[in-house]
Amino acid sequence: MTRITLERLQVWIYLVAIVTGLTLGTVMGDAAEVFEAALWPLLGLLLFATFTQVPLIHLREAFRDRHFMGVALAGNFVLIPLVVWGLIWFLPDDPAIRLGVLLVLLVPCTDWFITFSHLAGGDTGRAIAITPINLLLQIALLPVYLWLFMGQSFVEILAAGPIVTAFVTLILIPLVAAWGLEWWSMRHPTGAVVIDRLAWAPVPLLAIVVFVIAVSQVESVLSAIPVLGPVTGIFVAYLAAALLLGLALSRLFDLPDRSACVLIFALGTRNSFVVLPLALALSSEWTVVAVVIVFQSLVELFGVVAYLKVLPLVVPWALARR
């Protein structure tokens, strides 16, 4: 099996992991604590493996194509937050549901969007170049967005669990470690081999993580089922809005078709498991936040499969030069 095949099959792998986890968690309720203890090390390893695939030491190269970079950054960090702000008004008036949607939709993807951009015929070089900028900006801007959208509630959320600790131990430390490994790989061939091997890790590790969440949080997952209907509509609407926005920006700024595909995937895909540790660090009354985030990743994967079928037809038609 090739890595591309593995990534194509990932949505089904995650579905099997979740169903298996829910079944095991229901049958073996006393196993929850054991699995929950393994969740944090697994998350740290998952994020480290993921961050090693982001070219963190090549930030300068990201700005070689300033035209595309400017359009992509404006789309992801100015226009997409406005889209999300409009969508949350259609959600139930539940702070936990809104927080889950905000956390996951405000952070652009830095991993599988590259694979899907490539599969759609997009410019993989531009996709790779934009990932480190997307990662660093989302870490810096997410607290600002949450404060703007939630106001005083955001301050209360910060006090609802060890979020700062989770950010440092599960996001910041793996990020710095990944940067160190990439720096080492530039000087030692062994480092490059390690990074290449780690490229296989995110899909199975994420499958294990969602399995562990399903086992350890089975009651929370089952109790959250009634809210999945409304959030499904929001996530599908988001995918449609991101597609239309990507087409509009590509036409307005005269992007080539291959760059337009990258832009649409950059706008449509989100960084669900990077914000997952923050959700899991919240206190028990906020457990639905993590469920919403995991569920969004499944909806998104089905969505990007639809993108793969639609974009080769829609992009040339929408961007036809007159």
mmCIF file of C-alpha atoms in Angstrom:
data_model
loop_
_atom_site.group_PDB
_atom_site.id
_atom_site.type_symbol
_atom_site.label_atom_id
_atom_site.label_comp_id
_atom_site.label_asym_id
_atom_site.label_seq_id
_atom_site.Cartn_x
_atom_site.Cartn_y
_atom_site.Cartn_z
ATOM 1 C CA MET A 1 0.000 0.000 0.000
ATOM 2 C CA THR A 2 1.276 3.465 -0.874
ATOM 3 C CA ARG A 3 0.921 6.474 1.400
ATOM 4 C CA ILE A 4 -1.454 8.111 -1.083
ATOM 5 C CA THR A 5 -3.720 5.045 -0.932
ATOM 6 C CA LEU A 6 -3.638 5.122 2.860
ATOM 7 C CA GLU A 7 -4.648 8.787 2.875
ATOM 8 C CA ARG A 8 -7.430 8.149 0.371
ATOM 9 C CA LEU A 9 -8.855 5.463 2.655
ATOM 10 C CA GLN A 10 -8.501 7.461 5.861
ATOM 11 C CA VAL A 11 -12.162 8.465 6.194
ATOM 12 C CA TRP A 12 -13.167 4.782 6.296
ATOM 13 C CA ILE A 13 -10.335 3.985 8.693
ATOM 14 C CA TYR A 14 -11.574 6.678 11.091
ATOM 15 C CA LEU A 15 -15.182 5.507 10.824
ATOM 16 C CA VAL A 16 -14.163 1.948 11.709
ATOM 17 C CA ALA A 17 -12.059 3.253 14.610
ATOM 18 C CA ILE A 18 -14.947 5.302 16.017
ATOM 19 C CA VAL A 19 -17.549 2.536 15.694
ATOM 20 C CA THR A 20 -15.170 -0.002 17.229
ATOM 21 C CA GLY A 21 -14.318 2.392 20.047
ATOM 22 C CA LEU A 22 -17.959 3.149 20.838
ATOM 23 C CA THR A 23 -18.773 -0.564 20.871
ATOM 24 C CA LEU A 24 -15.870 -1.400 23.163
ATOM 25 C CA GLY A 25 -16.610 1.571 25.424
ATOM 26 C CA THR A 26 -20.236 0.470 25.789
ATOM 27 C CA VAL A 27 -19.357 -3.140 26.538
ATOM 28 C CA MET A 28 -16.368 -2.359 28.787
ATOM 29 C CA GLY A 29 -17.332 0.793 30.645
ATOM 30 C CA ASP A 30 -14.583 0.292 33.220
ATOM 31 C CA ALA A 31 -11.919 0.547 30.481
ATOM 32 C CA ALA A 32 -12.492 4.270 30.006
ATOM 33 C CA GLU A 33 -9.892 5.413 32.543
ATOM 34 C CA VAL A 34 -7.179 3.158 31.097
ATOM 35 C CA PHE A 35 -7.710 4.458 27.566
ATOM 36 C CA GLU A 36 -8.049 8.063 28.712
ATOM 37 C CA ALA A 37 -4.604 7.866 30.336
ATOM 38 C CA ALA A 38 -3.110 6.942 26.954
ATOM 39 C CA LEU A 39 -4.848 9.777 25.099
ATOM 40 C CA TRP A 40 -2.454 12.631 25.923
ATOM 41 C CA PRO A 41 0.792 10.848 24.915
ATOM 42 C CA LEU A 42 -0.911 9.730 21.698
ATOM 43 C CA LEU A 43 -2.018 13.273 20.919
ATOM 44 C CA GLY A 44 1.473 14.601 21.519
ATOM 45 C CA LEU A 45 2.966 11.967 19.209
ATOM 46 C CA LEU A 46 0.305 12.634 16.562
ATOM 47 C CA LEU A 47 0.972 16.359 16.544
ATOM 48 C CA PHE A 48 4.737 15.858 16.484
ATOM 49 C CA ALA A 49 4.473 13.508 13.486
ATOM 50 C CA THR A 50 2.152 15.952 11.747
ATOM 51 C CA PHE A 51 4.336 18.991 12.405
ATOM 52 C CA THR A 52 7.377 17.197 10.971
ATOM 53 C CA GLN A 53 5.599 17.222 7.595
ATOM 54 C CA VAL A 54 5.240 21.017 7.694
ATOM 55 C CA PRO A 55 8.303 22.759 6.180
ATOM 56 C CA LEU A 56 8.873 24.961 9.227
ATOM 57 C CA ILE A 57 12.442 25.863 8.288
ATOM 58 C CA HIS A 58 11.456 27.103 4.824
ATOM 59 C CA LEU A 59 9.349 30.110 5.776
ATOM 60 C CA ARG A 60 11.248 32.407 3.416
ATOM 61 C CA GLU A 61 10.323 30.256 0.436
ATOM 62 C CA ALA A 62 6.626 30.709 1.208
ATOM 63 C CA PHE A 63 6.789 34.342 0.131
ATOM 64 C CA ARG A 64 8.342 33.784 -3.278
ATOM 65 C CA ASP A 65 4.871 33.820 -4.843
ATOM 66 C CA ARG A 66 3.530 36.857 -3.018
ATOM 67 C CA HIS A 67 0.484 37.102 -5.253
ATOM 68 C CA PHE A 68 -0.856 33.652 -4.349
ATOM 69 C CA MET A 69 0.285 33.941 -0.738
ATOM 70 C CA GLY A 70 -1.541 37.235 -0.269
ATOM 71 C CA VAL A 71 -4.784 35.836 -1.693
ATOM 72 C CA ALA A 72 -4.565 32.654 0.390
ATOM 73 C CA LEU A 73 -3.799 34.455 3.652
ATOM 74 C CA ALA A 74 -6.536 37.040 3.112
ATOM 75 C CA GLY A 75 -8.981 34.236 2.360
ATOM 76 C CA ASN A 76 -8.062 32.105 5.372
ATOM 77 C CA PHE A 77 -7.563 34.784 7.999
ATOM 78 C CA VAL A 78 -9.910 37.609 6.957
ATOM 79 C CA LEU A 79 -12.732 36.279 4.791
ATOM 80 C CA ILE A 80 -13.155 32.783 6.262
ATOM 81 C CA PRO A 81 -13.609 34.160 9.817
ATOM 82 C CA LEU A 82 -16.403 36.354 8.418
ATOM 83 C CA VAL A 83 -18.006 33.271 6.858
ATOM 84 C CA VAL A 84 -17.748 31.416 10.170
ATOM 85 C CA TRP A 85 -19.206 34.386 12.038
ATOM 86 C CA GLY A 86 -22.239 34.246 9.733
ATOM 87 C CA LEU A 87 -22.669 30.493 10.111
ATOM 88 C CA ILE A 88 -22.627 30.355 13.911
ATOM 89 C CA TRP A 89 -25.857 32.367 14.031
ATOM 90 C CA PHE A 90 -27.630 29.253 12.724
ATOM 91 C CA LEU A 91 -26.351 27.081 15.579
ATOM 92 C CA PRO A 92 -28.263 26.264 18.765
ATOM 93 C CA ASP A 93 -27.644 28.766 21.555
ATOM 94 C CA ASP A 94 -25.227 26.435 23.316
ATOM 95 C CA PRO A 95 -21.761 27.806 24.168
ATOM 96 C CA ALA A 96 -20.126 24.369 23.960
ATOM 97 C CA ILE A 97 -21.443 23.676 20.451
ATOM 98 C CA ARG A 98 -20.469 27.143 19.266
ATOM 99 C CA LEU A 99 -17.015 26.815 20.778
ATOM 100 C CA GLY A 100 -16.458 23.484 19.033
ATOM 101 C CA VAL A 101 -17.496 24.934 15.672
ATOM 102 C CA LEU A 102 -15.375 28.052 16.153
ATOM 103 C CA LEU A 103 -12.297 26.126 17.247
ATOM 104 C CA VAL A 104 -12.311 23.843 14.247
ATOM 105 C CA LEU A 105 -13.475 26.192 11.470
ATOM 106 C CA LEU A 106 -11.114 29.053 12.287
ATOM 107 C CA VAL A 107 -7.886 27.086 11.786
ATOM 108 C CA PRO A 108 -6.760 26.098 8.254
ATOM 109 C CA CYS A 109 -5.438 22.609 7.602
ATOM 110 C CA THR A 110 -1.702 21.986 7.366
ATOM 111 C CA ASP A 111 -1.535 18.321 6.450
ATOM 112 C CA TRP A 112 -4.023 16.354 4.326
ATOM 113 C CA PHE A 113 -4.995 19.372 2.245
ATOM 114 C CA ILE A 114 -1.622 18.962 0.500
ATOM 115 C CA THR A 115 -2.453 15.384 -0.484
ATOM 116 C CA PHE A 116 -5.911 16.241 -1.724
ATOM 117 C CA SER A 117 -4.652 19.304 -3.584
ATOM 118 C CA HIS A 118 -2.184 17.020 -5.373
ATOM 119 C CA LEU A 119 -4.882 14.461 -6.181
ATOM 120 C CA ALA A 120 -7.036 17.230 -7.678
ATOM 121 C CA GLY A 121 -4.198 18.361 -9.936
ATOM 122 C CA GLY A 122 -3.278 21.376 -7.823
ATOM 123 C CA ASP A 123 0.157 22.965 -7.523
ATOM 124 C CA THR A 124 1.720 20.899 -4.719
ATOM 125 C CA GLY A 125 4.636 23.308 -4.364
ATOM 126 C CA ARG A 126 2.322 26.172 -3.463
ATOM 127 C CA ALA A 127 0.386 23.921 -1.083
ATOM 128 C CA ILE A 128 3.574 22.960 0.750
ATOM 129 C CA ALA A 129 4.838 26.551 0.811
ATOM 130 C CA ILE A 130 1.748 27.940 2.515
ATOM 131 C CA THR A 131 1.518 25.350 5.320
ATOM 132 C CA PRO A 132 4.066 26.799 7.785
ATOM 133 C CA ILE A 133 2.544 30.285 7.482
ATOM 134 C CA ASN A 134 -0.954 28.874 8.017
ATOM 135 C CA LEU A 135 0.216 26.938 11.081
ATOM 136 C CA LEU A 136 1.992 29.833 12.788
ATOM 137 C CA LEU A 137 -0.727 32.387 12.023
ATOM 138 C CA GLN A 138 -3.541 30.176 13.270
ATOM 139 C CA ILE A 139 -1.757 29.595 16.573
ATOM 140 C CA ALA A 140 -1.297 33.352 16.979
ATOM 141 C CA LEU A 141 -4.761 34.439 15.800
ATOM 142 C CA LEU A 142 -7.083 31.767 17.231
ATOM 143 C CA PRO A 143 -7.269 33.412 20.702
ATOM 144 C CA VAL A 144 -8.034 36.747 19.026
ATOM 145 C CA TYR A 145 -10.869 35.243 16.973
ATOM 146 C CA LEU A 146 -12.358 33.465 19.999
ATOM 147 C CA TRP A 147 -12.253 36.670 22.020
ATOM 148 C CA LEU A 148 -13.925 38.633 19.207
ATOM 149 C CA PHE A 149 -16.661 36.040 18.670
ATOM 150 C CA MET A 150 -17.295 34.993 22.274
ATOM 151 C CA GLY A 151 -16.288 38.021 24.352
ATOM 152 C CA GLN A 152 -16.355 37.485 28.096
ATOM 153 C CA SER A 153 -17.301 33.825 27.593
ATOM 154 C CA PHE A 154 -13.826 33.241 26.189
ATOM 155 C CA VAL A 155 -12.252 34.357 29.459
ATOM 156 C CA GLU A 156 -14.498 31.901 31.319
ATOM 157 C CA ILE A 157 -13.496 29.136 28.921
ATOM 158 C CA LEU A 158 -9.819 29.739 29.648
ATOM 159 C CA ALA A 159 -10.604 29.079 33.295
ATOM 160 C CA ALA A 160 -12.589 25.925 32.523
ATOM 161 C CA GLY A 161 -9.579 23.623 32.291
ATOM 162 C CA PRO A 162 -5.811 23.434 31.854
ATOM 163 C CA ILE A 163 -5.903 24.873 28.330
ATOM 164 C CA VAL A 164 -2.591 26.713 28.631
ATOM 165 C CA THR A 165 -0.881 23.548 29.862
ATOM 166 C CA ALA A 166 -2.371 21.555 26.981
ATOM 167 C CA PHE A 167 -1.231 24.202 24.507
ATOM 168 C CA VAL A 168 2.345 24.149 25.790
ATOM 169 C CA THR A 169 2.734 20.385 26.209
ATOM 170 C CA LEU A 170 0.735 19.134 23.223
ATOM 171 C CA ILE A 171 1.156 21.895 20.643
ATOM 172 C CA LEU A 172 4.120 24.130 21.426
ATOM 173 C CA ILE A 173 6.595 21.440 22.529
ATOM 174 C CA PRO A 174 5.831 19.090 19.572
ATOM 175 C CA LEU A 175 6.091 22.102 17.244
ATOM 176 C CA VAL A 176 9.532 23.058 18.555
ATOM 177 C CA ALA A 177 10.644 19.412 18.491
ATOM 178 C CA ALA A 178 9.490 19.074 14.868
ATOM 179 C CA TRP A 179 11.386 22.230 13.948
ATOM 180 C CA GLY A 180 14.484 20.792 15.602
ATOM 181 C CA LEU A 181 14.163 17.539 13.671
ATOM 182 C CA GLU A 182 13.749 19.432 10.385
ATOM 183 C CA TRP A 183 16.805 21.554 11.194
ATOM 184 C CA TRP A 184 18.798 18.403 11.940
ATOM 185 C CA SER A 185 17.582 16.754 8.709
ATOM 186 C CA MET A 186 19.129 19.602 6.707
ATOM 187 C CA ARG A 187 22.537 18.579 8.063
ATOM 188 C CA HIS A 188 22.225 14.811 8.516
ATOM 189 C CA PRO A 189 20.626 12.355 6.052
ATOM 190 C CA THR A 190 19.307 10.283 8.948
ATOM 191 C CA GLY A 191 16.990 13.125 9.921
ATOM 192 C CA ALA A 192 15.467 13.188 6.451
ATOM 193 C CA VAL A 193 14.876 9.427 6.666
ATOM 194 C CA VAL A 194 13.115 9.843 10.027
ATOM 195 C CA ILE A 195 10.862 12.579 8.636
ATOM 196 C CA ASP A 196 10.019 10.426 5.627
ATOM 197 C CA ARG A 197 9.095 7.502 7.890
ATOM 198 C CA LEU A 198 6.992 9.761 10.098
ATOM 199 C CA ALA A 199 4.945 10.764 7.043
ATOM 200 C CA TRP A 200 3.192 7.392 7.393
ATOM 201 C CA ALA A 201 2.256 8.034 11.031
ATOM 202 C CA PRO A 202 -0.533 10.703 11.080
ATOM 203 C CA VAL A 203 -3.324 8.534 9.611
ATOM 204 C CA PRO A 204 -2.877 5.486 11.900
ATOM 205 C CA LEU A 205 -2.157 7.709 14.901
ATOM 206 C CA LEU A 206 -5.288 9.778 14.326
ATOM 207 C CA ALA A 207 -7.290 6.561 13.947
ATOM 208 C CA ILE A 208 -5.953 5.393 17.318
ATOM 209 C CA VAL A 209 -6.734 8.790 18.866
ATOM 210 C CA VAL A 210 -10.369 8.824 17.704
ATOM 211 C CA PHE A 211 -10.683 5.190 18.820
ATOM 212 C CA VAL A 212 -9.427 6.104 22.290
ATOM 213 C CA ILE A 213 -11.751 9.126 22.427
ATOM 214 C CA ALA A 214 -14.702 6.936 21.452
ATOM 215 C CA VAL A 215 -13.847 4.359 24.130
ATOM 216 C CA SER A 216 -13.115 6.811 26.932
ATOM 217 C CA GLN A 217 -15.837 9.357 26.113
ATOM 218 C CA VAL A 218 -18.568 7.007 24.946
ATOM 219 C CA GLU A 219 -21.267 8.595 27.128
ATOM 220 C CA SER A 220 -20.363 12.084 25.909
ATOM 221 C CA VAL A 221 -20.352 10.954 22.270
ATOM 222 C CA LEU A 222 -23.741 9.261 22.553
ATOM 223 C CA SER A 223 -25.280 12.215 24.414
ATOM 224 C CA ALA A 224 -24.006 14.576 21.709
ATOM 225 C CA ILE A 225 -25.783 12.720 18.879
ATOM 226 C CA PRO A 226 -28.843 15.062 18.933
ATOM 227 C CA VAL A 227 -26.630 18.108 18.199
ATOM 228 C CA LEU A 228 -24.832 16.472 15.279
ATOM 229 C CA GLY A 229 -27.714 17.223 12.914
ATOM 230 C CA PRO A 230 -27.445 21.032 13.205
ATOM 231 C CA VAL A 231 -23.643 21.025 13.105
ATOM 232 C CA THR A 232 -23.654 18.763 10.043
ATOM 233 C CA GLY A 233 -25.632 21.422 8.197
ATOM 234 C CA ILE A 234 -23.128 24.077 9.279
ATOM 235 C CA PHE A 235 -20.118 21.999 8.210
ATOM 236 C CA VAL A 236 -21.648 21.198 4.803
ATOM 237 C CA ALA A 237 -22.576 24.860 4.326
ATOM 238 C CA TYR A 238 -19.008 25.789 5.222
ATOM 239 C CA LEU A 239 -17.581 23.449 2.583
ATOM 240 C CA ALA A 240 -19.902 24.950 -0.046
ATOM 241 C CA ALA A 241 -19.041 28.516 1.027
ATOM 242 C CA ALA A 242 -15.291 27.775 0.944
ATOM 243 C CA LEU A 243 -15.630 26.370 -2.580
ATOM 244 C CA LEU A 244 -17.508 29.436 -3.827
ATOM 245 C CA LEU A 245 -15.138 31.809 -2.053
ATOM 246 C CA GLY A 246 -12.109 30.038 -3.515
ATOM 247 C CA LEU A 247 -13.554 30.248 -7.022
ATOM 248 C CA ALA A 248 -14.427 33.920 -6.592
ATOM 249 C CA LEU A 249 -10.975 34.866 -5.286
ATOM 250 C CA SER A 250 -9.269 32.849 -8.007
ATOM 251 C CA ARG A 251 -11.288 34.599 -10.688
ATOM 252 C CA LEU A 252 -10.883 38.038 -9.119
ATOM 253 C CA PHE A 253 -7.101 37.735 -8.738
ATOM 254 C CA ASP A 254 -6.542 35.784 -11.964
ATOM 255 C CA LEU A 255 -5.014 32.664 -10.409
ATOM 256 C CA PRO A 256 -4.067 29.724 -12.652
ATOM 257 C CA ASP A 257 -6.295 26.651 -12.417
ATOM 258 C CA ARG A 258 -3.717 24.641 -10.441
ATOM 259 C CA SER A 259 -3.314 27.465 -7.905
ATOM 260 C CA ALA A 260 -7.096 27.796 -7.656
ATOM 261 C CA CYS A 261 -7.366 24.121 -6.661
ATOM 262 C CA VAL A 262 -4.822 24.655 -3.887
ATOM 263 C CA LEU A 263 -6.646 27.765 -2.680
ATOM 264 C CA ILE A 264 -10.005 25.970 -2.516
ATOM 265 C CA PHE A 265 -8.556 23.087 -0.511
ATOM 266 C CA ALA A 266 -6.696 25.546 1.739
ATOM 267 C CA LEU A 267 -9.983 27.317 2.500
ATOM 268 C CA GLY A 268 -12.141 24.210 2.750
ATOM 269 C CA THR A 269 -9.995 21.987 4.985
ATOM 270 C CA ARG A 270 -9.488 22.627 8.695
ATOM 271 C CA ASN A 271 -6.931 21.644 11.343
ATOM 272 C CA SER A 272 -9.221 19.578 13.549
ATOM 273 C CA PHE A 273 -6.706 17.560 15.558
ATOM 274 C CA VAL A 274 -4.455 20.550 16.290
ATOM 275 C CA VAL A 275 -7.268 22.148 18.303
ATOM 276 C CA LEU A 276 -8.455 18.808 19.678
ATOM 277 C CA PRO A 277 -6.069 18.913 22.691
ATOM 278 C CA LEU A 278 -7.504 22.299 23.659
ATOM 279 C CA ALA A 279 -11.025 20.871 23.590
ATOM 280 C CA LEU A 280 -10.050 17.802 25.604
ATOM 281 C CA ALA A 281 -8.395 20.013 28.230
ATOM 282 C CA LEU A 282 -11.729 21.630 29.088
ATOM 283 C CA SER A 283 -13.733 20.497 32.097
ATOM 284 C CA SER A 284 -16.394 17.788 31.843
ATOM 285 C CA GLU A 285 -19.293 20.114 30.994
ATOM 286 C CA TRP A 286 -17.506 21.017 27.753
ATOM 287 C CA THR A 287 -16.947 17.465 26.452
ATOM 288 C CA VAL A 288 -19.284 18.053 23.504
ATOM 289 C CA VAL A 289 -16.639 20.429 22.099
ATOM 290 C CA ALA A 290 -14.286 17.525 21.329
ATOM 291 C CA VAL A 291 -17.135 15.488 19.830
ATOM 292 C CA VAL A 292 -18.011 18.356 17.480
ATOM 293 C CA ILE A 293 -14.373 18.685 16.388
ATOM 294 C CA VAL A 294 -13.936 14.964 15.659
ATOM 295 C CA PHE A 295 -17.259 14.904 13.805
ATOM 296 C CA GLN A 296 -16.199 17.880 11.662
ATOM 297 C CA SER A 297 -13.133 15.989 10.484
ATOM 298 C CA LEU A 298 -15.345 13.159 9.212
ATOM 299 C CA VAL A 299 -17.725 15.531 7.426
ATOM 300 C CA GLU A 300 -14.748 17.330 5.928
ATOM 301 C CA LEU A 301 -13.163 14.155 4.599
ATOM 302 C CA PHE A 302 -16.362 13.244 2.770
ATOM 303 C CA GLY A 303 -16.454 16.841 1.560
ATOM 304 C CA VAL A 304 -12.954 16.821 0.117
ATOM 305 C CA VAL A 305 -13.723 13.557 -1.668
ATOM 306 C CA ALA A 306 -16.585 15.473 -3.291
ATOM 307 C CA TYR A 307 -14.144 18.300 -4.065
ATOM 308 C CA LEU A 308 -11.938 15.801 -5.908
ATOM 309 C CA LYS A 309 -14.821 14.930 -8.228
ATOM 310 C CA VAL A 310 -16.129 18.486 -8.663
ATOM 311 C CA LEU A 311 -13.036 20.682 -8.973
ATOM 312 C CA PRO A 312 -11.635 19.281 -12.257
ATOM 313 C CA LEU A 313 -14.969 20.234 -13.840
ATOM 314 C CA VAL A 314 -15.832 23.428 -11.996
ATOM 315 C CA VAL A 315 -12.472 25.218 -11.833
ATOM 316 C CA PRO A 316 -11.764 25.385 -15.604
ATOM 317 C CA TRP A 317 -15.370 26.473 -16.231
ATOM 318 C CA ALA A 318 -15.458 29.096 -13.475
ATOM 319 C CA LEU A 319 -12.039 30.528 -14.333
ATOM 320 C CA ALA A 320 -12.381 30.432 -18.118
ATOM 321 C CA ARG A 321 -10.428 33.429 -19.394
ATOM 322 C CA ARG A 322 -12.476 35.867 -21.457
#
